mmCIF file of C-alpha atoms (C1' of nucleotides) in Angstrom:
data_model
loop_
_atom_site.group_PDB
_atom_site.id
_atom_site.type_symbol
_atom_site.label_atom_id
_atom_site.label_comp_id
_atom_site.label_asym_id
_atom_site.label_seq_id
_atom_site.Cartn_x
_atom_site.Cartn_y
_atom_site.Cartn_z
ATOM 1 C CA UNK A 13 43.746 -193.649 145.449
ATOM 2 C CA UNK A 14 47.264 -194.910 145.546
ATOM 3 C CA UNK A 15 49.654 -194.448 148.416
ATOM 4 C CA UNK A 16 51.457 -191.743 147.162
ATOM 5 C CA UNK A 17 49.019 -189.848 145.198
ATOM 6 C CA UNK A 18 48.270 -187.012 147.531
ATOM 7 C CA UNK A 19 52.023 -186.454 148.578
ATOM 8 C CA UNK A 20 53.542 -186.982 144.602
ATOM 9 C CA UNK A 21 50.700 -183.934 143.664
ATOM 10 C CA UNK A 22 52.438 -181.802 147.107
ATOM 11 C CA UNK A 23 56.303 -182.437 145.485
ATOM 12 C CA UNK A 24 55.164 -181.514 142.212
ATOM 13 C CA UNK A 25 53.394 -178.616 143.413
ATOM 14 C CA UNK A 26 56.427 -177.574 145.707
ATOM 15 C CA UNK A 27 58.725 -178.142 142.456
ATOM 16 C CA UNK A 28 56.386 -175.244 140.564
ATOM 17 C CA UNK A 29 56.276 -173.274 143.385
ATOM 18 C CA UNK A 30 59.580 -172.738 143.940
ATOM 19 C CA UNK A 31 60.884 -172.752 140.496
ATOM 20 C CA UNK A 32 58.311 -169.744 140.044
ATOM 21 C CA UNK A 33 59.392 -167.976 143.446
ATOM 22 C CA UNK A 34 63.529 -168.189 141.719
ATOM 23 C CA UNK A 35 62.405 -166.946 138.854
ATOM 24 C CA UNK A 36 60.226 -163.664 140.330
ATOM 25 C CA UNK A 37 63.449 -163.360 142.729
ATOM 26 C CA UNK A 38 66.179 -162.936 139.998
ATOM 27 C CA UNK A 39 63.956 -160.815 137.788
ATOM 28 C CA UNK A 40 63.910 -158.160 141.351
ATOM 29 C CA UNK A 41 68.086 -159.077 141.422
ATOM 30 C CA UNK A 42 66.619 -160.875 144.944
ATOM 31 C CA UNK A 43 67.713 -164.459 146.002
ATOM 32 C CA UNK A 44 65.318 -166.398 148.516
ATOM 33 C CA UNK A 45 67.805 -166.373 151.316
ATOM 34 C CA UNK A 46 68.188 -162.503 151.020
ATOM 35 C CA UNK A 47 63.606 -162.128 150.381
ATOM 36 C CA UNK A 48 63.279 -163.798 153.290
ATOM 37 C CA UNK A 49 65.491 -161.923 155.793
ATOM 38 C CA UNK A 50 63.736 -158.917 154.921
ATOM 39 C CA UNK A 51 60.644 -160.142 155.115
ATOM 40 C CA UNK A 52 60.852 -160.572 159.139
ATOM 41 C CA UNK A 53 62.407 -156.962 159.090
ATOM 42 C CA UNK A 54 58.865 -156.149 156.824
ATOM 43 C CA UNK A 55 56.777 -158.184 158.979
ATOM 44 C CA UNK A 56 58.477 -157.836 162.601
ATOM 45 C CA UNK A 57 60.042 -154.333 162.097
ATOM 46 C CA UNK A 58 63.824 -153.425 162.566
ATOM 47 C CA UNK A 59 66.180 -156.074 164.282
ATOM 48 C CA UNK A 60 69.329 -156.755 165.276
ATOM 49 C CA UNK A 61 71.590 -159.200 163.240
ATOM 50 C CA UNK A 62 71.539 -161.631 165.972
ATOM 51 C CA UNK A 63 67.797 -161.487 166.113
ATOM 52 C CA UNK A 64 68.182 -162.095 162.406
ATOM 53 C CA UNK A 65 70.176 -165.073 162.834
ATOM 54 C CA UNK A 66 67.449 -166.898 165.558
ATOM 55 C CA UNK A 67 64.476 -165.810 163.213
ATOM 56 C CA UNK A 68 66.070 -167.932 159.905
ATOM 57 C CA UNK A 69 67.862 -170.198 161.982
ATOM 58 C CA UNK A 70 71.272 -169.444 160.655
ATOM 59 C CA UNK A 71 74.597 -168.643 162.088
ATOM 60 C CA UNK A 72 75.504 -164.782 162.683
ATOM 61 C CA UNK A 73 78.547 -165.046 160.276
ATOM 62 C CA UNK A 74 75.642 -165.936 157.895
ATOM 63 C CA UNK A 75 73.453 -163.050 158.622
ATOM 64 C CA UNK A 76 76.577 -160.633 157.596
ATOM 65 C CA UNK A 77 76.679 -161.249 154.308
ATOM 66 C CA UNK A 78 73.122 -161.219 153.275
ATOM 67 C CA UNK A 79 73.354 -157.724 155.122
ATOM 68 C CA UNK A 80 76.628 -156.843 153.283
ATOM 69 C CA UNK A 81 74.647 -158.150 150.342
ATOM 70 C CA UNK A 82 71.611 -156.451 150.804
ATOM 71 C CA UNK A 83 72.744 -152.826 151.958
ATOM 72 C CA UNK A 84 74.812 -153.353 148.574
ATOM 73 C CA UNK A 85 71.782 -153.706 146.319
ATOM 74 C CA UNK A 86 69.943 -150.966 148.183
ATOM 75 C CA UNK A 87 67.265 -153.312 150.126
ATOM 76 C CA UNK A 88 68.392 -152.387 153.585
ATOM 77 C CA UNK A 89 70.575 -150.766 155.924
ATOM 78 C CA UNK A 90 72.514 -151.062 159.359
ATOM 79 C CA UNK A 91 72.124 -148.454 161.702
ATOM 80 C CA UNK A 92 73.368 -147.786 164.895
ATOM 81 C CA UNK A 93 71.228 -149.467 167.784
ATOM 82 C CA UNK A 94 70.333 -146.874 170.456
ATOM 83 C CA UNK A 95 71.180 -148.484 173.521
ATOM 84 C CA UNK A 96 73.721 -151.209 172.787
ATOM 85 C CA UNK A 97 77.176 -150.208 171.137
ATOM 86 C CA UNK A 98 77.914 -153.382 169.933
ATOM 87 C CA UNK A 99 74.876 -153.949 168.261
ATOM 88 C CA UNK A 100 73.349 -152.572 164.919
ATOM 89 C CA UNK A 101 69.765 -152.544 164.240
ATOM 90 C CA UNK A 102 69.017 -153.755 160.076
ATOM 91 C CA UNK A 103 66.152 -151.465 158.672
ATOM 92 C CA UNK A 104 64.374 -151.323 155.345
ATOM 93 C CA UNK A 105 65.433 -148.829 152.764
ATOM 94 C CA UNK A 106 62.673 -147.333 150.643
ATOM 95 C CA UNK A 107 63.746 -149.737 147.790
ATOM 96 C CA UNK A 108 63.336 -153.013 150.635
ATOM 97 C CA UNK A 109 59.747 -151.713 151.699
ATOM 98 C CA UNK A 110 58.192 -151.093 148.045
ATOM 99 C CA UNK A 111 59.773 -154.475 146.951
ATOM 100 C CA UNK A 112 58.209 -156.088 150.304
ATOM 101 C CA UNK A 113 54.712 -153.893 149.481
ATOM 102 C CA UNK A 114 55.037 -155.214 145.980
ATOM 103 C CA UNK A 115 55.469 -158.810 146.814
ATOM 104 C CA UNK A 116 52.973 -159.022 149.410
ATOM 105 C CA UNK A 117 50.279 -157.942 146.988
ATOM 106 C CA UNK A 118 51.434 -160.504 144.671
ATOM 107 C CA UNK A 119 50.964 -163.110 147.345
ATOM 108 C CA UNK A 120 47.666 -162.051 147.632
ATOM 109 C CA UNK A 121 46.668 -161.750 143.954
ATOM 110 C CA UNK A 122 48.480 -165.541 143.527
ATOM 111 C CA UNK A 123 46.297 -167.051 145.976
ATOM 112 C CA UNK A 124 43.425 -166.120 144.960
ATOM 113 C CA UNK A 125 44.532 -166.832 141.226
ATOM 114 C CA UNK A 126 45.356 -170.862 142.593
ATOM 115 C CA UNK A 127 41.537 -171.739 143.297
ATOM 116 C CA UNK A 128 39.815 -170.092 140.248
ATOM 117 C CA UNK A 129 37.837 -172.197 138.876
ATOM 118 C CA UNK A 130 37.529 -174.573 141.677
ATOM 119 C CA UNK A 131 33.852 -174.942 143.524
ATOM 120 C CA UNK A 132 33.959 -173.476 146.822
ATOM 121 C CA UNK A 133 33.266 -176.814 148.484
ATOM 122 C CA UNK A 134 35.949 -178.565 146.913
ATOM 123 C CA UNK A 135 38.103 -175.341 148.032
ATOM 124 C CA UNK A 136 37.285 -175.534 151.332
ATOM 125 C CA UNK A 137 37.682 -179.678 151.698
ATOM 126 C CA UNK A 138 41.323 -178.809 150.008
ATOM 127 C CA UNK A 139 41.664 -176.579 152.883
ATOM 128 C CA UNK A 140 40.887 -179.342 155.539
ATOM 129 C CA UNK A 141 42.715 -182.041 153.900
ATOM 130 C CA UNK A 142 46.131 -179.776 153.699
ATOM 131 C CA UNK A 143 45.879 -178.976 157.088
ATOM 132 C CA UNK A 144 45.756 -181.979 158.361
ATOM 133 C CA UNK A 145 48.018 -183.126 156.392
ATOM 134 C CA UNK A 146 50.329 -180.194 157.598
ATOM 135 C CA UNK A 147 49.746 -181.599 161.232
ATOM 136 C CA UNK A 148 50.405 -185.221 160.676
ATOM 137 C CA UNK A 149 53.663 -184.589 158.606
ATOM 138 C CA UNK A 150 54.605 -181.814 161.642
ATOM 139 C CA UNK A 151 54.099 -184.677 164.024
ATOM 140 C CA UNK A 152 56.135 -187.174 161.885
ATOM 141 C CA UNK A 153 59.094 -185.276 161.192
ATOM 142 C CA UNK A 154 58.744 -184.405 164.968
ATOM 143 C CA UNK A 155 59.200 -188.633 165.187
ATOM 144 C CA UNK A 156 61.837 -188.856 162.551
ATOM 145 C CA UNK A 157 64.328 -185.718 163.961
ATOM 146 C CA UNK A 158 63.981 -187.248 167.864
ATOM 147 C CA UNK A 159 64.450 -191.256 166.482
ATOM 148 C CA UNK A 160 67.666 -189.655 164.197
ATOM 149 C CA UNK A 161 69.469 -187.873 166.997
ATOM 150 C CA UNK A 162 70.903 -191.012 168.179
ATOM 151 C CA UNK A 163 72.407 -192.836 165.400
ATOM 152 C CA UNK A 164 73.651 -189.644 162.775
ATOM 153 C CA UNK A 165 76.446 -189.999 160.017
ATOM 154 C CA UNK A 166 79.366 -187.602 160.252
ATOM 155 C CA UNK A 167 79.638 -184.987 157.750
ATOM 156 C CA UNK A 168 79.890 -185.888 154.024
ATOM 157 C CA UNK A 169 83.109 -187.229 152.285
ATOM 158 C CA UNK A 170 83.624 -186.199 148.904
ATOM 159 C CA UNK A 171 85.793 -184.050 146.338
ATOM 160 C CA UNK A 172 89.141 -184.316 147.892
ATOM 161 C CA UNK B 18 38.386 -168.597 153.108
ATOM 162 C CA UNK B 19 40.914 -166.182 152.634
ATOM 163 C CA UNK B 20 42.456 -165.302 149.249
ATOM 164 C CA UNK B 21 45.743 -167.126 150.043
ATOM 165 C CA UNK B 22 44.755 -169.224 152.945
ATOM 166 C CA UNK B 23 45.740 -172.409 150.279
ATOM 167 C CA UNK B 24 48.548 -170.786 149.551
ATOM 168 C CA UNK B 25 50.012 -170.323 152.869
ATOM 169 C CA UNK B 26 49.166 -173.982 153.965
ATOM 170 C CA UNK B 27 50.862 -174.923 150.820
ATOM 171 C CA UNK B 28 54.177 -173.101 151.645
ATOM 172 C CA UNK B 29 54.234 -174.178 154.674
ATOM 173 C CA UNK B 30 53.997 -177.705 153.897
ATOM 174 C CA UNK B 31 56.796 -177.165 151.327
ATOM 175 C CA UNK B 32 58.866 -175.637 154.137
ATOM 176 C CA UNK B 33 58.141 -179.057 156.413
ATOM 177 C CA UNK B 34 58.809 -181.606 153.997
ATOM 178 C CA UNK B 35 61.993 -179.893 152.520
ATOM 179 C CA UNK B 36 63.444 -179.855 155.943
ATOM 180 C CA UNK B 37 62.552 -183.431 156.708
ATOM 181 C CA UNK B 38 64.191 -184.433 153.356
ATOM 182 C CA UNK B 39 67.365 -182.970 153.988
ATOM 183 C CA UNK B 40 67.672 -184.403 157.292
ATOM 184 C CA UNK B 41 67.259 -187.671 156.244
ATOM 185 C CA UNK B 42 69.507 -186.792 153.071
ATOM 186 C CA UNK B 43 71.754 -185.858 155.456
ATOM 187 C CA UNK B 44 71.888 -189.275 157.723
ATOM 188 C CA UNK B 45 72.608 -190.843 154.814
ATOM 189 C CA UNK B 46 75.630 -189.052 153.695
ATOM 190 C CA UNK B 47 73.576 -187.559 150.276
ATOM 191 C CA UNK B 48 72.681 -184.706 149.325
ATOM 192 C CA UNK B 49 69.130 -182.780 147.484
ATOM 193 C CA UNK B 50 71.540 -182.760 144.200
ATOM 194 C CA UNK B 51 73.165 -185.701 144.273
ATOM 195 C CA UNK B 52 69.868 -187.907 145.150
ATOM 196 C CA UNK B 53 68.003 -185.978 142.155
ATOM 197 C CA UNK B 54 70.858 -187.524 140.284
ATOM 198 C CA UNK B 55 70.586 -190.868 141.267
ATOM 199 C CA UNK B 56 66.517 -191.059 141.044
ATOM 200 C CA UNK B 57 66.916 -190.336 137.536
ATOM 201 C CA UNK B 58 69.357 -193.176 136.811
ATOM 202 C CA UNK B 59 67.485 -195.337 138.919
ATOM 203 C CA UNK B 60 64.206 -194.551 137.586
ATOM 204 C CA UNK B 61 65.650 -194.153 133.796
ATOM 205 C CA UNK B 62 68.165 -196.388 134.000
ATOM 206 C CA UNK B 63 71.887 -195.447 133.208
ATOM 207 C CA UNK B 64 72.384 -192.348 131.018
ATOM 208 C CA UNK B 65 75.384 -190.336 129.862
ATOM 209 C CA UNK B 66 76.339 -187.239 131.545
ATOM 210 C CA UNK B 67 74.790 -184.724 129.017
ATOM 211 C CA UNK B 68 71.583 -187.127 128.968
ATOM 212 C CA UNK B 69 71.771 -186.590 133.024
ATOM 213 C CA UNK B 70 72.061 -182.361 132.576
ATOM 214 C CA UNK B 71 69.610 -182.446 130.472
ATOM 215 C CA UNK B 72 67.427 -184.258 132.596
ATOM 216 C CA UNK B 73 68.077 -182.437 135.851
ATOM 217 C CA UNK B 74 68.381 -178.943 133.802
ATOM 218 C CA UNK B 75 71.722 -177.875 135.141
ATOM 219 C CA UNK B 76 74.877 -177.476 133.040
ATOM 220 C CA UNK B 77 77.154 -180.452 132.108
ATOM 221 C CA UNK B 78 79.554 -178.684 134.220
ATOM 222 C CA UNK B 79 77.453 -179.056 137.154
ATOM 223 C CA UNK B 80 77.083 -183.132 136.120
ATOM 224 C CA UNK B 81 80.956 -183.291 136.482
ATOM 225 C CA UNK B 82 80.826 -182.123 140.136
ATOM 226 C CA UNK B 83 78.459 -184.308 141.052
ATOM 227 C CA UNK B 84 78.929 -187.491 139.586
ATOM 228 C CA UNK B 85 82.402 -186.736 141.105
ATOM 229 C CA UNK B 86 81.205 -186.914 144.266
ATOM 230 C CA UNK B 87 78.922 -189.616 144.179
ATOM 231 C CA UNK B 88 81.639 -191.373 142.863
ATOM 232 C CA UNK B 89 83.991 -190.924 145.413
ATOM 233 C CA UNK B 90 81.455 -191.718 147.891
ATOM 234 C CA UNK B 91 80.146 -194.882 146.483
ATOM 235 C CA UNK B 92 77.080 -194.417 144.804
ATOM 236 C CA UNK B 93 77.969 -194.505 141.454
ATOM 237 C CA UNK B 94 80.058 -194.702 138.529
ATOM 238 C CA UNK B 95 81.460 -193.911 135.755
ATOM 239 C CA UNK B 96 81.526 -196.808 132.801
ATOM 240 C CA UNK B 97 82.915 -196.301 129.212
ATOM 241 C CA UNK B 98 80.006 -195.705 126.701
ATOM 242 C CA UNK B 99 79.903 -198.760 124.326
ATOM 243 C CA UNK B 100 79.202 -196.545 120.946
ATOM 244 C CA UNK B 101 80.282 -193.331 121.972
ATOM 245 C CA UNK B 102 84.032 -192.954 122.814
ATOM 246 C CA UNK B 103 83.488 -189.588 124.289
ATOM 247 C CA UNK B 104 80.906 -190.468 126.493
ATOM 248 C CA UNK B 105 80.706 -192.068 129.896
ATOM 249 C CA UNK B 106 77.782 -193.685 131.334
ATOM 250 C CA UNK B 107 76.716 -193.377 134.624
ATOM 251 C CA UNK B 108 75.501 -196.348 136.757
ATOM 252 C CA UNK B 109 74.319 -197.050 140.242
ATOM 253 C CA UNK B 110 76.391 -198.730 142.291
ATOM 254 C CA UNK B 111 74.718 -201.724 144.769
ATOM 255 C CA UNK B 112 75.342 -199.336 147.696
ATOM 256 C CA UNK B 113 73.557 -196.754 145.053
ATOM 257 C CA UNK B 114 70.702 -199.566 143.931
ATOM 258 C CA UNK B 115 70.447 -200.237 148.041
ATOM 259 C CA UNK B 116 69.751 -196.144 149.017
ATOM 260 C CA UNK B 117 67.554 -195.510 146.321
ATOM 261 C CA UNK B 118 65.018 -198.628 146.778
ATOM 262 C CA UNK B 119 64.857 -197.789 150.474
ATOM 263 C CA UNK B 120 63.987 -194.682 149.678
ATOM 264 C CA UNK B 121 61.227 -195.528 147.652
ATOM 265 C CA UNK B 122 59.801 -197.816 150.251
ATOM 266 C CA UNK B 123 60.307 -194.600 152.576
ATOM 267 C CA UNK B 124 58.219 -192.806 149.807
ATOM 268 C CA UNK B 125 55.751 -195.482 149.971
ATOM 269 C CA UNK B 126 55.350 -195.428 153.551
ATOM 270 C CA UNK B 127 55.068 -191.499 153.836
ATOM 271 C CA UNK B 128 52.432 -190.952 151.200
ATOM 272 C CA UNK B 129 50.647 -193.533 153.851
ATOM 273 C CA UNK B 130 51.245 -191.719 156.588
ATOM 274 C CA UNK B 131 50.283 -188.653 155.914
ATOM 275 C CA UNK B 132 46.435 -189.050 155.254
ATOM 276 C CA UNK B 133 45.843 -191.460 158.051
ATOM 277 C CA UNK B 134 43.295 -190.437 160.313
ATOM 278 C CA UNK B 135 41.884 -188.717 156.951
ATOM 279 C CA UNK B 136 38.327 -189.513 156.339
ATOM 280 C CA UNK B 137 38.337 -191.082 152.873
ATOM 281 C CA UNK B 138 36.068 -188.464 151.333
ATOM 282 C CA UNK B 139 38.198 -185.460 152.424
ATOM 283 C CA UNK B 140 41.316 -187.090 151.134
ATOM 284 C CA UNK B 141 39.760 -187.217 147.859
ATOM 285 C CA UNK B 142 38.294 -184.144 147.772
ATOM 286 C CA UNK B 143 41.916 -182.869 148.776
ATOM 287 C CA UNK B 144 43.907 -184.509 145.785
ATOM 288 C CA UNK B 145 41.490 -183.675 143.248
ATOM 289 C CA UNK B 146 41.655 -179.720 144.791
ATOM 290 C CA UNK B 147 45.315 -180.473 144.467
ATOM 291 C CA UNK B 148 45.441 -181.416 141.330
ATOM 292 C CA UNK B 149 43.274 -178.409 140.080
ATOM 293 C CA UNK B 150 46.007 -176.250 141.702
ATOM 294 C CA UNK B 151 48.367 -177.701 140.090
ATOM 295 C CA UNK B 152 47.025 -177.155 136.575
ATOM 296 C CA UNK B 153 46.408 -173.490 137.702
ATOM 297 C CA UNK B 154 49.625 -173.053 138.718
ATOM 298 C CA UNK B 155 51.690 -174.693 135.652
ATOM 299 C CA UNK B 156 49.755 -172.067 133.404
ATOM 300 C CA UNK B 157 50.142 -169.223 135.940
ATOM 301 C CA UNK B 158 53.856 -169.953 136.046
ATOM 302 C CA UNK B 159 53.822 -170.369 131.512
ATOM 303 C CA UNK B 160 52.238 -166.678 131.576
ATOM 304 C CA UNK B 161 54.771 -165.525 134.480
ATOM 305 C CA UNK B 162 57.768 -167.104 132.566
ATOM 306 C CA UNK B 163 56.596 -165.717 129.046
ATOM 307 C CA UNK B 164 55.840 -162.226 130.551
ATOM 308 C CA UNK B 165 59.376 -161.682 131.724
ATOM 309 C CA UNK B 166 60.660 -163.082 128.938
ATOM 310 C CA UNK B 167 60.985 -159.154 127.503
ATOM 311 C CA UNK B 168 61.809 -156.965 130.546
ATOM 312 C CA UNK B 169 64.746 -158.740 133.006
ATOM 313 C CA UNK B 170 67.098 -157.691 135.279
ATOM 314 C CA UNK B 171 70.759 -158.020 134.988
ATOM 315 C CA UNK B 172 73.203 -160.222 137.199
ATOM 316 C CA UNK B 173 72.935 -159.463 141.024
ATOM 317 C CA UNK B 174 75.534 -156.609 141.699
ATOM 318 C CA UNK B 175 76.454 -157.116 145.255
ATOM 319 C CA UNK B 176 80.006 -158.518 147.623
ATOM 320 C CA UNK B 177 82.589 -156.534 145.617
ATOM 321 C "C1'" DT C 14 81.862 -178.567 112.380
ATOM 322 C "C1'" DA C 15 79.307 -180.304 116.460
ATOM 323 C "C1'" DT C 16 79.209 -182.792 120.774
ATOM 324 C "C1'" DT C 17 81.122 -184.783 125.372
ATOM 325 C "C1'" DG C 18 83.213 -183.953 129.237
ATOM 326 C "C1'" DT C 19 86.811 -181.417 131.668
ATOM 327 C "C1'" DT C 20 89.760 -177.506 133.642
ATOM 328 C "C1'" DA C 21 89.478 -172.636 135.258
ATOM 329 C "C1'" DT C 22 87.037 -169.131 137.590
ATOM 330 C "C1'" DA C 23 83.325 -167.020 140.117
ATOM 331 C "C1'" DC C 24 78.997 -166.264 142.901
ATOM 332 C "C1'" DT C 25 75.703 -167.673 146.575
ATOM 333 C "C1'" DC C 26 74.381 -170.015 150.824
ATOM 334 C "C1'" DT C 27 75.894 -172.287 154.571
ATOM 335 C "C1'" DA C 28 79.028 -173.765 158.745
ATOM 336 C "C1'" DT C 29 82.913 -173.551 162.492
ATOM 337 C "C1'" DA C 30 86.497 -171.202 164.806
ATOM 338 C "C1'" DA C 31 89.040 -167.318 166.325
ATOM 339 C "C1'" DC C 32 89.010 -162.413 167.261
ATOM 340 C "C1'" DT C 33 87.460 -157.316 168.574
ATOM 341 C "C1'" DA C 34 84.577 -154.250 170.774
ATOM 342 C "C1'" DT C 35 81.313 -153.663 174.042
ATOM 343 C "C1'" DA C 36 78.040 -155.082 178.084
ATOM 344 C "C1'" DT D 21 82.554 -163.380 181.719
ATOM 345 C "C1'" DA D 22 79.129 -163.139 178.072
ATOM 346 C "C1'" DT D 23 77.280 -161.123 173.842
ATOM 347 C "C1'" DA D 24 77.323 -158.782 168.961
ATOM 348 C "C1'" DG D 25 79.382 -158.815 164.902
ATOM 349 C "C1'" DT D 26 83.469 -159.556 162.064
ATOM 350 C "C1'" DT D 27 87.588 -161.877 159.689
ATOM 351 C "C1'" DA D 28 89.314 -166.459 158.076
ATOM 352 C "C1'" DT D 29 88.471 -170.730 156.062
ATOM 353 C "C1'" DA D 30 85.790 -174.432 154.019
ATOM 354 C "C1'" DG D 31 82.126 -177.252 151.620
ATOM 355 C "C1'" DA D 32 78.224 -177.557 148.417
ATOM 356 C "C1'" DG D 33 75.437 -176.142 144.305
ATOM 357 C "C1'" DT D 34 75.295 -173.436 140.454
ATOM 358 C "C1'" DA D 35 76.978 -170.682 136.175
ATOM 359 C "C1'" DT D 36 80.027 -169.183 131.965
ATOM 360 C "C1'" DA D 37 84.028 -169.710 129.140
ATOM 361 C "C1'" DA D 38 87.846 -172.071 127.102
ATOM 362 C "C1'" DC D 39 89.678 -176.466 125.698
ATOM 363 C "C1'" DA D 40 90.663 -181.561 124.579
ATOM 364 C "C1'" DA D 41 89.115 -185.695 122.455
ATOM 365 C "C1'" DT D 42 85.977 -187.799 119.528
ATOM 366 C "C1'" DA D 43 81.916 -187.911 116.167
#
DNA sequence: TATTGTTATACTCTATAACTATA
DNA sequence: TATAGTTATAGAGTATAACAATA
């Protein structure tokens, strides 16, 4: 097995993957950045922009135009929160929970579609191998972000 | 195993390596784009601009931007085409030829990485699951693509 | 007439900085 | 004084449409 074999088969898969995810997005008139902000509202409930912000690890300014964005299209809403004035609270409108409903039991039907046709014990070793995997790249990038935070280039310099 | 238990491990090692790459995209002044540029020039050697959108499936518009900017930030250039007097060729520049080979060796060195500690058996096992997946998705993604071929949504209506 | 690359315009995601209204 | 969200501005990737120069 060469080097490279087991991570050039990841990149390729994470190329189909998300080529596929665009494509089911645009179809719903849904962009990633906008799926995945209400999917913590669908998965953690109703929360406040700046919660928003710390769960995608984005700026607030950020999180105010995928709400503009969304409450345009009909996936969500802001509503007053209760006890803080200066806060609203982004909830799902019926549109944002039957798209989430729908996508979720896509994600389920697509998983099990992926192994079909694969023996169970090569499944499972799959499994075993990607998680470790998953743990040794976690611990590398872990390496690479502390070893970069010394020596970092400025910001890019380009179309004048 | 659960239905999308692959799946999920799958995503989230897209999520991990994505981030690493842009970081160290990032140090190095480039950008996903513009490296996806300069791989296939330095893996295809030096191709005209329409060769280049063609290759990276973006408009020719988009190729102006970009080679723009790599341009004006050293990594390439633009050369006359020696048949074609409306074409320009795009090269790698040495600080170009320099960014891309260490990233190979990066490559190299990653794919390493990430199965050590993997017994040999399991890593197998894991690429061949991988690779199965792969196929599985590709024709998932054919039938996906083909299916909404008929029935798609307009432009996203949002930000007035 | 067809192709190559560009100018013009627009949309999306992202960031920083300054500001308003509330705690 | 600190926090929540907004306006203002900017950079990066992408797209379509119109246009010049060359095949």
């Amino acid at each position: 097995m060469s080097n490279t074999q087991l991570l050039d088969t990841l990149l390729a898969l994470s190329t189909v993957l998300a080529a596929d995810e665009e494509r089911e997005l645009e179809r719903r008139g849904l962009t990633r950045a906008r799926v995945h902000l209400l999917w913590v509202i669908h998965h953690q409930g109703p929360r406040t922009q700046a919660e928003i912000a710390t769960a995608l690890q984005v700026t607030p300014r950020n999180v105010t135009t995928l709400v503009d964005a969304l409450e345009a299209t009909g996936f969500a809403q802001r509503t007053p929160h209760p006890q803080d004035r200066r806060a609203v609270r982004v909830t799902l409108t019926e549109r944002g929970r039957d798209v989430m409903a729908r996508m979720d039991a896509e994600h389920e039907e697509f998983g099990a579609a992926l192994t079909e046709g694969l023996d169970p014990a090569t499944a499972e070793a799959t499994v075993i191998g990607l998680q470790h995997v998953l743990a040794r790249l976690t611990a590398l990038v872990a390496e690479h972000a502390a070893a970069s935070e010394a020596g970092r280039a400025g910001p890019l310099e380009n179309t004048p």
